[in-house]
C-alpha cells in the first residue's frame, strides 16, 4: 500500500518544463544537470507507465484466475452430480437384472409350457417383453450416466489445470507489478 502511494505521488508529480531546457546563462554544470534531470524525468515516466501496465496485467490475471477457480468449482459439482447419477443408474440396473432373474427364471419356454390358457400365455409374454424392454432401457441409462461421469471427470481435470495456470500467471504478473 505504501509502495502504491509512492507510485501514485510520483505519477502525479509534474516537473516545470522550464527546468529541462538550457538557458542562456547556464554554466556547463547547470546544463549537464538539466540534461540529467530531463533523462531522469523521462525514466520516471517510463517506470510509472511500466508499473501501470504490470498492475493492469496483474488485475486481469487475477480475474482470469478467479474465473478459472469458479469453473473448477462448477466442474467439481458437475462431477459429483454425474457420480451420483451413475450410482443411481447402476443400482437401478442391478435391481432390474436381479428382478429379471427372480421373475423369469423359467423364461419364454417355461412360459409357453406352463400357461393354462391363451390369455395366460399372452399376459406372460407381454410381461417378459416389458421386462426385457425395461432392462434394455436401464442398461442404456446406466451407460449414459457412466459417460457423463467420464466427461465430468475430464472437465474437472481441465478446469483444475486452467485454474492452476491462471493462478501462476496472476502471481507472476503481480510479482512483476
PDB file of C-alpha atoms in Angstrom:
ATOM      1  CA  UNK A   1       0.000   0.000   0.000  1.00  0.00           C
ATOM      2  CA  UNK A   2       2.826   2.398   0.803  1.00  0.00           C
ATOM      3  CA  UNK A   3       4.514   1.487  -2.478  1.00  0.00           C
ATOM      4  CA  UNK A   4       1.262   2.207  -4.329  1.00  0.00           C
ATOM      5  CA  UNK A   5       1.051   5.627  -2.657  1.00  0.00           C
ATOM      6  CA  UNK A   6       4.648   6.386  -3.605  1.00  0.00           C
ATOM      7  CA  UNK A   7       3.959   5.430  -7.226  1.00  0.00           C
ATOM      8  CA  UNK A   8       0.770   7.496  -7.234  1.00  0.00           C
ATOM      9  CA  UNK A   9       2.632  10.515  -5.885  1.00  0.00           C
ATOM     10  CA  UNK A  10       5.388  10.075  -8.449  1.00  0.00           C
ATOM     11  CA  UNK A  11       2.852   9.753 -11.238  1.00  0.00           C
ATOM     12  CA  UNK A  12       1.016  12.891 -10.109  1.00  0.00           C
ATOM     13  CA  UNK A  13       4.187  14.942  -9.748  1.00  0.00           C
ATOM     14  CA  UNK A  14       4.981  17.144 -12.723  1.00  0.00           C
ATOM     15  CA  UNK A  15       8.210  18.938 -13.371  1.00  0.00           C
ATOM     16  CA  UNK A  16       8.271  22.507 -14.557  1.00  0.00           C
ATOM     17  CA  UNK A  17       9.240  22.141 -18.246  1.00  0.00           C
ATOM     18  CA  UNK A  18      11.346  25.300 -17.968  1.00  0.00           C
ATOM     19  CA  UNK A  19      13.811  23.363 -15.796  1.00  0.00           C
ATOM     20  CA  UNK A  20      14.515  20.942 -18.665  1.00  0.00           C
ATOM     21  CA  UNK A  21      15.619  23.404 -21.331  1.00  0.00           C
ATOM     22  CA  UNK A  22      19.013  25.124 -21.427  1.00  0.00           C
ATOM     23  CA  UNK A  23      19.101  28.801 -20.548  1.00  0.00           C
ATOM     24  CA  UNK A  24      21.484  31.397 -21.879  1.00  0.00           C
ATOM     25  CA  UNK A  25      23.284  31.972 -18.581  1.00  0.00           C
ATOM     26  CA  UNK A  26      23.710  28.254 -17.635  1.00  0.00           C
ATOM     27  CA  UNK A  27      27.125  27.011 -16.699  1.00  0.00           C
ATOM     28  CA  UNK A  28      28.332  23.682 -18.091  1.00  0.00           C
ATOM     29  CA  UNK A  29      27.461  22.045 -14.774  1.00  0.00           C
ATOM     30  CA  UNK A  30      23.936  23.500 -14.809  1.00  0.00           C
ATOM     31  CA  UNK A  31      23.426  22.456 -18.435  1.00  0.00           C
ATOM     32  CA  UNK A  32      24.582  18.904 -17.563  1.00  0.00           C
ATOM     33  CA  UNK A  33      22.269  18.895 -14.534  1.00  0.00           C
ATOM     34  CA  UNK A  34      19.336  19.992 -16.715  1.00  0.00           C
ATOM     35  CA  UNK A  35      20.127  17.186 -19.173  1.00  0.00           C
ATOM     36  CA  UNK A  36      20.389  14.658 -16.326  1.00  0.00           C
ATOM     37  CA  UNK A  37      17.094  15.928 -14.888  1.00  0.00           C
ATOM     38  CA  UNK A  38      15.375  15.501 -18.276  1.00  0.00           C
ATOM     39  CA  UNK A  39      16.679  11.925 -18.581  1.00  0.00           C
ATOM     40  CA  UNK A  40      15.604  11.095 -15.029  1.00  0.00           C
ATOM     41  CA  UNK A  41      12.166  12.629 -15.625  1.00  0.00           C
ATOM     42  CA  UNK A  42      11.726  10.542 -18.818  1.00  0.00           C
ATOM     43  CA  UNK A  43      12.891   7.401 -16.970  1.00  0.00           C
ATOM     44  CA  UNK A  44      10.394   8.130 -14.186  1.00  0.00           C
ATOM     45  CA  UNK A  45       7.552   8.333 -16.682  1.00  0.00           C
ATOM     46  CA  UNK A  46       8.685   5.108 -18.335  1.00  0.00           C
ATOM     47  CA  UNK A  47       8.834   3.378 -14.930  1.00  0.00           C
ATOM     48  CA  UNK A  48       5.358   4.626 -13.965  1.00  0.00           C
ATOM     49  CA  UNK A  49       3.958   3.504 -17.333  1.00  0.00           C
ATOM     50  CA  UNK A  50       5.583   0.071 -16.919  1.00  0.00           C
ATOM     51  CA  UNK A  51       4.179  -0.167 -13.386  1.00  0.00           C
ATOM     52  CA  UNK A  52       0.687   0.750 -14.629  1.00  0.00           C
ATOM     53  CA  UNK A  53       0.878  -1.856 -17.396  1.00  0.00           C
ATOM     54  CA  UNK A  54       2.113  -4.552 -14.983  1.00  0.00           C
ATOM     55  CA  UNK A  55      -0.555  -3.637 -12.449  1.00  0.00           C
ATOM     56  CA  UNK A  56      -3.256  -3.817 -15.128  1.00  0.00           C
ATOM     57  CA  UNK A  57      -1.987  -7.203 -16.292  1.00  0.00           C
ATOM     58  CA  UNK A  58      -1.887  -8.451 -12.701  1.00  0.00           C
ATOM     59  CA  UNK A  59      -5.503  -7.367 -12.202  1.00  0.00           C
ATOM     60  CA  UNK A  60      -6.566  -9.116 -15.419  1.00  0.00           C
ATOM     61  CA  UNK A  61      -4.641 -12.256 -14.472  1.00  0.00           C
ATOM     62  CA  UNK A  62      -6.279 -12.255 -11.055  1.00  0.00           C
ATOM     63  CA  UNK A  63      -9.710 -12.016 -12.694  1.00  0.00           C
ATOM     64  CA  UNK A  64      -8.828 -14.915 -15.036  1.00  0.00           C
ATOM     65  CA  UNK A  65      -7.597 -16.958 -12.070  1.00  0.00           C
ATOM     66  CA  UNK A  66     -10.843 -16.221 -10.208  1.00  0.00           C
ATOM     67  CA  UNK A  67     -12.906 -17.280 -13.236  1.00  0.00           C
ATOM     68  CA  UNK A  68     -10.845 -20.462 -13.579  1.00  0.00           C
ATOM     69  CA  UNK A  69     -11.353 -21.244  -9.889  1.00  0.00           C
ATOM     70  CA  UNK A  70     -15.118 -20.785 -10.306  1.00  0.00           C
ATOM     71  CA  UNK A  71     -15.059 -23.040 -13.367  1.00  0.00           C
ATOM     72  CA  UNK A  72     -13.226 -25.649 -11.306  1.00  0.00           C
ATOM     73  CA  UNK A  73     -15.888 -25.473  -8.583  1.00  0.00           C
ATOM     74  CA  UNK A  74     -18.620 -25.861 -11.219  1.00  0.00           C
ATOM     75  CA  UNK A  75     -16.809 -28.797 -12.837  1.00  0.00           C
ATOM     76  CA  UNK A  76     -16.406 -30.494  -9.477  1.00  0.00           C
ATOM     77  CA  UNK A  77     -20.125 -30.008  -8.765  1.00  0.00           C
ATOM     78  CA  UNK A  78     -20.969 -31.492 -12.179  1.00  0.00           C
ATOM     79  CA  UNK A  79     -18.668 -34.436 -11.486  1.00  0.00           C
ATOM     80  CA  UNK A  80     -20.308 -35.020  -8.103  1.00  0.00           C
ATOM     81  CA  UNK A  81     -23.751 -34.972  -9.732  1.00  0.00           C
ATOM     82  CA  UNK A  82     -22.581 -37.280 -12.522  1.00  0.00           C
ATOM     83  CA  UNK A  83     -21.160 -39.699  -9.941  1.00  0.00           C
ATOM     84  CA  UNK A  84     -24.474 -39.701  -8.049  1.00  0.00           C
ATOM     85  CA  UNK A  85     -26.397 -40.215 -11.313  1.00  0.00           C
ATOM     86  CA  UNK A  86     -24.092 -43.071 -12.231  1.00  0.00           C
ATOM     87  CA  UNK A  87     -24.556 -44.762  -8.856  1.00  0.00           C
ATOM     88  CA  UNK A  88     -28.335 -44.357  -9.075  1.00  0.00           C
ATOM     89  CA  UNK A  89     -28.483 -45.762 -12.637  1.00  0.00           C
ATOM     90  CA  UNK A  90     -26.127 -48.589 -11.707  1.00  0.00           C
ATOM     91  CA  UNK A  91     -28.284 -49.518  -8.714  1.00  0.00           C
ATOM     92  CA  UNK A  92     -31.373 -49.497 -10.933  1.00  0.00           C
ATOM     93  CA  UNK A  93     -29.554 -51.682 -13.464  1.00  0.00           C
ATOM     94  CA  UNK A  94     -28.577 -54.193 -10.777  1.00  0.00           C
ATOM     95  CA  UNK A  95     -32.128 -54.169  -9.447  1.00  0.00           C
ATOM     96  CA  UNK A  96     -33.580 -54.811 -12.914  1.00  0.00           C
ATOM     97  CA  UNK A  97     -31.174 -57.673 -13.528  1.00  0.00           C
ATOM     98  CA  UNK A  98     -31.992 -59.191 -10.134  1.00  0.00           C
ATOM     99  CA  UNK A  99     -35.713 -58.792 -10.777  1.00  0.00           C
ATOM    100  CA  UNK A 100     -35.318 -60.411 -14.181  1.00  0.00           C
ATOM    101  CA  UNK A 101     -33.670 -63.477 -12.700  1.00  0.00           C
ATOM    102  CA  UNK A 102     -36.229 -63.747  -9.909  1.00  0.00           C
ATOM    103  CA  UNK A 103     -39.361 -63.244 -12.006  1.00  0.00           C
ATOM    104  CA  UNK A 104     -38.400 -65.007 -15.194  1.00  0.00           C
ATOM    105  CA  UNK A 105     -36.301 -67.930 -14.140  1.00  0.00           C
ATOM    106  CA  UNK A 106     -38.372 -70.216 -16.364  1.00  0.00           C
ATOM    107  CA  UNK A 107     -38.001 -67.924 -19.382  1.00  0.00           C
ATOM    108  CA  UNK A 108     -40.101 -67.879 -22.524  1.00  0.00           C
ATOM    109  CA  UNK A 109     -40.077 -71.669 -22.987  1.00  0.00           C
ATOM    110  CA  UNK A 110     -41.289 -72.185 -19.426  1.00  0.00           C
ATOM    111  CA  UNK A 111     -43.998 -69.597 -20.017  1.00  0.00           C
ATOM    112  CA  UNK A 112     -45.235 -71.438 -23.119  1.00  0.00           C
ATOM    113  CA  UNK A 113     -45.230 -74.817 -21.384  1.00  0.00           C
ATOM    114  CA  UNK A 114     -46.846 -73.636 -18.137  1.00  0.00           C
ATOM    115  CA  UNK A 115     -49.566 -71.320 -19.475  1.00  0.00           C
ATOM    116  CA  UNK A 116     -53.027 -72.699 -18.704  1.00  0.00           C
ATOM    117  CA  UNK A 117     -54.870 -70.544 -21.242  1.00  0.00           C
ATOM    118  CA  UNK A 118     -54.104 -68.471 -24.288  1.00  0.00           C
ATOM    119  CA  UNK A 119     -54.745 -65.387 -22.180  1.00  0.00           C
ATOM    120  CA  UNK A 120     -52.162 -66.533 -19.576  1.00  0.00           C
ATOM    121  CA  UNK A 121     -49.689 -67.116 -22.404  1.00  0.00           C
ATOM    122  CA  UNK A 122     -50.244 -63.636 -23.913  1.00  0.00           C
ATOM    123  CA  UNK A 123     -50.065 -61.976 -20.495  1.00  0.00           C
ATOM    124  CA  UNK A 124     -46.845 -63.816 -19.647  1.00  0.00           C
ATOM    125  CA  UNK A 125     -45.252 -62.920 -22.988  1.00  0.00           C
ATOM    126  CA  UNK A 126     -46.226 -59.256 -22.553  1.00  0.00           C
ATOM    127  CA  UNK A 127     -44.670 -59.270 -19.067  1.00  0.00           C
ATOM    128  CA  UNK A 128     -41.467 -60.827 -20.425  1.00  0.00           C
ATOM    129  CA  UNK A 129     -41.339 -58.287 -23.263  1.00  0.00           C
ATOM    130  CA  UNK A 130     -41.873 -55.374 -20.882  1.00  0.00           C
ATOM    131  CA  UNK A 131     -39.222 -56.704 -18.512  1.00  0.00           C
ATOM    132  CA  UNK A 132     -36.797 -57.066 -21.417  1.00  0.00           C
ATOM    133  CA  UNK A 133     -37.547 -53.526 -22.615  1.00  0.00           C
ATOM    134  CA  UNK A 134     -37.111 -52.144 -19.103  1.00  0.00           C
ATOM    135  CA  UNK A 135     -33.794 -53.930 -18.697  1.00  0.00           C
ATOM    136  CA  UNK A 136     -32.635 -52.561 -22.040  1.00  0.00           C
ATOM    137  CA  UNK A 137     -33.577 -49.009 -21.039  1.00  0.00           C
ATOM    138  CA  UNK A 138     -31.817 -49.407 -17.707  1.00  0.00           C
ATOM    139  CA  UNK A 139     -28.642 -50.601 -19.432  1.00  0.00           C
ATOM    140  CA  UNK A 140     -28.721 -47.627 -21.826  1.00  0.00           C
ATOM    141  CA  UNK A 141     -29.324 -45.162 -18.978  1.00  0.00           C
ATOM    142  CA  UNK A 142     -26.501 -46.668 -16.917  1.00  0.00           C
ATOM    143  CA  UNK A 143     -24.121 -46.379 -19.886  1.00  0.00           C
ATOM    144  CA  UNK A 144     -25.115 -42.728 -20.435  1.00  0.00           C
ATOM    145  CA  UNK A 145     -24.524 -41.997 -16.753  1.00  0.00           C
ATOM    146  CA  UNK A 146     -21.115 -43.658 -16.956  1.00  0.00           C
ATOM    147  CA  UNK A 147     -20.184 -41.498 -19.954  1.00  0.00           C
ATOM    148  CA  UNK A 148     -21.391 -38.326 -18.218  1.00  0.00           C
ATOM    149  CA  UNK A 149     -19.235 -39.252 -15.244  1.00  0.00           C
ATOM    150  CA  UNK A 150     -16.200 -39.746 -17.505  1.00  0.00           C
ATOM    151  CA  UNK A 151     -16.782 -36.377 -19.218  1.00  0.00           C
ATOM    152  CA  UNK A 152     -17.252 -34.620 -15.893  1.00  0.00           C
ATOM    153  CA  UNK A 153     -14.041 -36.162 -14.575  1.00  0.00           C
ATOM    154  CA  UNK A 154     -12.135 -34.912 -17.612  1.00  0.00           C
ATOM    155  CA  UNK A 155     -13.736 -31.469 -17.219  1.00  0.00           C
ATOM    156  CA  UNK A 156     -12.578 -31.324 -13.587  1.00  0.00           C
ATOM    157  CA  UNK A 157      -9.032 -32.154 -14.656  1.00  0.00           C
ATOM    158  CA  UNK A 158      -9.103 -29.491 -17.373  1.00  0.00           C
ATOM    159  CA  UNK A 159     -10.601 -26.875 -15.048  1.00  0.00           C
ATOM    160  CA  UNK A 160      -8.043 -27.707 -12.370  1.00  0.00           C
ATOM    161  CA  UNK A 161      -5.184 -27.275 -14.851  1.00  0.00           C
ATOM    162  CA  UNK A 162      -6.654 -23.983 -16.110  1.00  0.00           C
ATOM    163  CA  UNK A 163      -7.087 -22.692 -12.557  1.00  0.00           C
ATOM    164  CA  UNK A 164      -3.513 -23.573 -11.624  1.00  0.00           C
ATOM    165  CA  UNK A 165      -2.184 -21.988 -14.839  1.00  0.00           C
ATOM    166  CA  UNK A 166      -4.149 -18.769 -14.344  1.00  0.00           C
ATOM    167  CA  UNK A 167      -3.151 -18.580 -10.682  1.00  0.00           C
ATOM    168  CA  UNK A 168       0.523 -18.921 -11.623  1.00  0.00           C
ATOM    169  CA  UNK A 169       0.095 -16.216 -14.289  1.00  0.00           C
ATOM    170  CA  UNK A 170      -1.610 -13.929 -11.780  1.00  0.00           C
ATOM    171  CA  UNK A 171       1.178 -14.434  -9.266  1.00  0.00           C
ATOM    172  CA  UNK A 172       3.812 -13.746 -11.937  1.00  0.00           C
ATOM    173  CA  UNK A 173       2.038 -10.607 -13.095  1.00  0.00           C
ATOM    174  CA  UNK A 174       1.570  -9.424  -9.533  1.00  0.00           C
ATOM    175  CA  UNK A 175       5.242 -10.011  -8.771  1.00  0.00           C
ATOM    176  CA  UNK A 176       6.162  -8.026 -11.874  1.00  0.00           C
ATOM    177  CA  UNK A 177       3.970  -5.158 -10.712  1.00  0.00           C
TER     178      UNK A 177
END
